[in-house]
């Protein structure tokens, strides 16, 4: 069974701090990696994707990928209360059109 | 562009009733997906369609059928609803294979 593991949280950080969210995956063949933000009662919204080892930055968000360790992380700098949400990690199922999702980490940014 | 749209937004069914959830995308994507999301379970794939004319089972297909009507539309049918199918249903699309996947707003279904 291919899996994506995330700590369910909640992860609480003060406003202005860096929030660090982590994800591990079991399928060594996965090629594409995604972070989604989901507010309560809303649909998942894609915020970052990364395809190769290293870091990818977009505004306050940085995605980090380490394929050797099968580890993906999301850093949110200068965290805001509006960042409070559940963050879902997803990876592609190698050789198929499917995506495997983690159960999400709930982030709380305290004002 | 509307992206991915779903109808209805909310639905209440009695056990044994049938219904079809509709999904459409205007991004010219080849692949479309149906997921259900339950508390603590994350997103679970019900069915997907890699391209027009093809459909495949996902992780939890029992009790559901799908139709890929054309490139834009992918519907999910519950033939005889059961309380275990109470969930939030999301449709998504992506293209090309393995690239970013975009979600619709969801349908909140309650089966009593």
XYZ file of C-alpha atoms in Angstrom:
223
model
C 0.000 0.000 0.000
C 1.558 3.275 -1.126
C 1.314 5.904 1.569
C 1.894 9.552 2.331
C 2.407 10.318 6.018
C 1.795 13.642 7.721
C 1.559 14.634 11.353
C -2.091 15.568 11.926
C -1.228 18.390 14.327
C -2.402 20.888 15.231
C 0.837 22.736 14.701
C 0.598 26.062 16.500
C 2.971 28.918 15.648
C 2.882 32.606 16.620
C 2.165 35.224 13.994
C 5.329 36.196 12.112
C 7.115 32.890 12.806
C 8.148 30.211 10.314
C 5.797 27.236 10.070
C 7.424 23.971 9.000
C 5.215 21.195 7.646
C 6.578 17.768 6.790
C 5.552 14.790 4.709
C 7.100 11.392 3.935
C 6.090 9.096 1.112
C 6.593 5.404 0.426
C 6.662 5.217 -3.392
C 10.271 5.701 -4.562
C 9.006 6.143 -8.109
C 6.933 9.247 -7.349
C 7.945 12.103 -9.638
C 5.717 15.022 -8.688
C 4.959 16.523 -5.287
C 2.279 18.974 -4.256
C 1.100 21.006 -1.294
C -2.542 21.978 -0.982
C -4.155 24.311 1.523
C -7.685 23.508 2.643
C -9.768 25.879 4.724
C -12.578 24.360 6.776
C -15.559 23.585 4.546
C -13.688 24.457 1.349
C -11.930 22.496 -1.390
C -8.154 21.899 -1.549
C -6.266 24.753 -3.196
C -2.902 24.079 -4.830
C -0.208 26.329 -3.354
C 3.095 24.693 -4.332
C 4.424 21.943 -6.545
C 7.944 20.600 -6.948
C 9.383 18.068 -9.348
C 13.121 17.975 -8.625
C 15.363 17.748 -5.592
C 16.097 20.942 -3.744
C 14.102 24.030 -2.837
C 11.440 25.946 -4.679
C 10.341 29.342 -3.428
C 7.150 31.261 -4.179
C 6.565 34.332 -2.072
C 6.348 33.315 1.588
C 6.257 29.621 0.687
C 9.209 27.279 0.137
C 8.829 23.635 -0.837
C 11.760 21.306 -0.192
C 12.202 17.888 -1.736
C 14.660 15.156 -0.801
C 14.023 12.089 -2.956
C 16.758 10.003 -1.309
C 15.022 10.389 2.067
C 11.528 10.380 0.485
C 10.701 13.587 2.285
C 8.869 16.745 1.267
C 8.449 19.832 3.396
C 6.685 23.180 3.210
C 8.003 26.268 4.979
C 5.735 29.267 5.463
C 7.637 32.411 6.400
C 6.073 35.338 8.273
C 3.039 33.204 9.135
C -0.293 35.028 9.245
C -3.559 34.085 10.971
C -5.012 33.698 7.462
C -2.570 30.790 6.942
C -4.496 28.791 9.546
C -5.801 25.792 7.589
C -5.141 22.126 6.911
C -2.207 21.472 4.586
C -2.350 18.364 2.411
C 0.715 16.745 0.893
C 0.215 14.768 -2.342
C 2.516 12.751 -4.571
C 1.999 11.041 -7.890
C 1.609 7.270 -7.973
C 4.446 6.205 -10.265
C 3.352 4.830 -13.606
C -0.285 5.788 -13.159
C -2.482 8.860 -13.441
C -3.284 8.716 -9.739
C -2.272 10.969 -6.841
C -1.770 9.808 -3.263
C -2.774 12.229 -0.520
C -1.741 12.467 3.091
C -4.406 13.101 5.725
C -3.162 16.643 6.283
C -1.583 18.758 9.005
C -3.720 21.351 10.743
C -1.850 24.646 11.174
C -2.908 27.310 13.662
C -1.249 30.712 13.496
C -1.802 32.580 16.739
C -2.262 36.361 16.588
C -12.434 30.486 -16.715
C -14.622 28.784 -14.129
C -12.063 25.982 -13.568
C -13.776 22.891 -12.130
C -17.482 23.172 -11.334
C -19.674 20.714 -9.436
C -23.404 20.390 -8.915
C -25.187 20.192 -6.588
C -23.414 21.854 -3.647
C -25.539 20.057 -1.044
C -27.790 17.016 -1.191
C -29.746 14.939 1.301
C -30.842 11.451 0.240
C -32.749 8.679 1.904
C -31.201 5.205 1.986
C -31.806 3.441 -1.317
C -32.306 6.576 -3.405
C -30.116 7.265 -6.411
C -28.453 10.423 -7.669
C -25.794 11.716 -10.017
C -23.127 14.231 -9.111
C -22.043 16.376 -12.023
C -18.571 17.747 -12.719
C -17.266 19.877 -15.568
C -13.928 21.541 -16.296
C -13.031 24.222 -18.799
C -9.239 23.879 -18.652
C -9.055 21.370 -21.528
C -7.606 18.766 -19.153
C -7.469 15.148 -20.204
C -7.653 13.535 -16.743
C -10.524 13.819 -14.271
C -11.041 12.363 -10.803
C -13.652 11.777 -8.128
C -12.622 11.748 -4.453
C -14.466 11.521 -1.189
C -13.251 13.171 1.986
C -14.238 11.965 5.429
C -12.981 13.294 8.772
C -9.591 11.791 9.625
C -9.462 9.801 6.369
C -8.057 12.342 3.962
C -8.939 12.274 0.283
C -9.751 8.844 -1.107
C -9.951 8.216 -4.830
C -13.235 6.689 -6.012
C -12.773 6.613 -9.800
C -10.678 8.421 -12.333
C -10.593 8.936 -16.066
C -7.136 9.293 -17.591
C -8.620 10.499 -20.870
C -11.920 10.753 -22.694
C -13.377 7.275 -23.206
C -11.538 5.599 -20.306
C -12.415 5.121 -16.647
C -10.681 3.196 -13.880
C -11.386 2.261 -10.294
C -9.627 3.977 -7.464
C -9.300 3.025 -3.829
C -13.012 2.986 -2.860
C -15.186 2.300 -5.961
C -17.866 0.077 -4.416
C -21.351 1.569 -4.619
C -20.423 4.079 -7.324
C -20.406 4.295 -11.111
C -18.952 6.957 -13.372
C -19.398 8.273 -16.881
C -16.909 10.346 -18.836
C -19.471 12.048 -21.028
C -16.936 14.019 -23.072
C -13.611 15.723 -22.417
C -15.230 18.340 -20.185
C -17.646 16.301 -18.094
C -17.262 13.438 -15.613
C -20.245 12.312 -13.558
C -20.489 10.120 -10.460
C -23.608 8.045 -9.831
C -24.836 6.476 -6.621
C -27.324 3.789 -7.624
C -28.618 2.943 -4.135
C -27.339 5.356 -1.520
C -26.211 4.073 1.884
C -25.433 6.033 5.094
C -21.761 5.025 4.650
C -21.714 7.232 1.546
C -22.321 10.356 3.618
C -19.268 12.430 2.767
C -17.928 15.426 0.898
C -17.261 14.630 -2.751
C -14.660 16.469 -4.777
C -14.060 16.375 -8.494
C -10.618 17.278 -9.827
C -8.825 17.532 -13.151
C -5.214 17.580 -14.304
C -3.076 17.620 -17.434
C -0.664 16.360 -18.458
C -0.113 13.205 -16.454
C 1.426 13.860 -13.076
C 1.059 17.587 -13.203
C -0.952 19.950 -11.043
C -4.439 18.819 -10.076
C -7.242 21.318 -9.537
C -10.345 20.742 -7.438
C -13.970 21.735 -7.699
C -15.870 23.290 -4.761
C -17.281 19.963 -3.547
C -20.674 18.376 -2.930
C -21.736 17.736 0.651
C -23.911 14.598 0.636
C -25.880 13.262 3.572
C -27.638 9.894 3.386
C -30.199 9.245 6.110
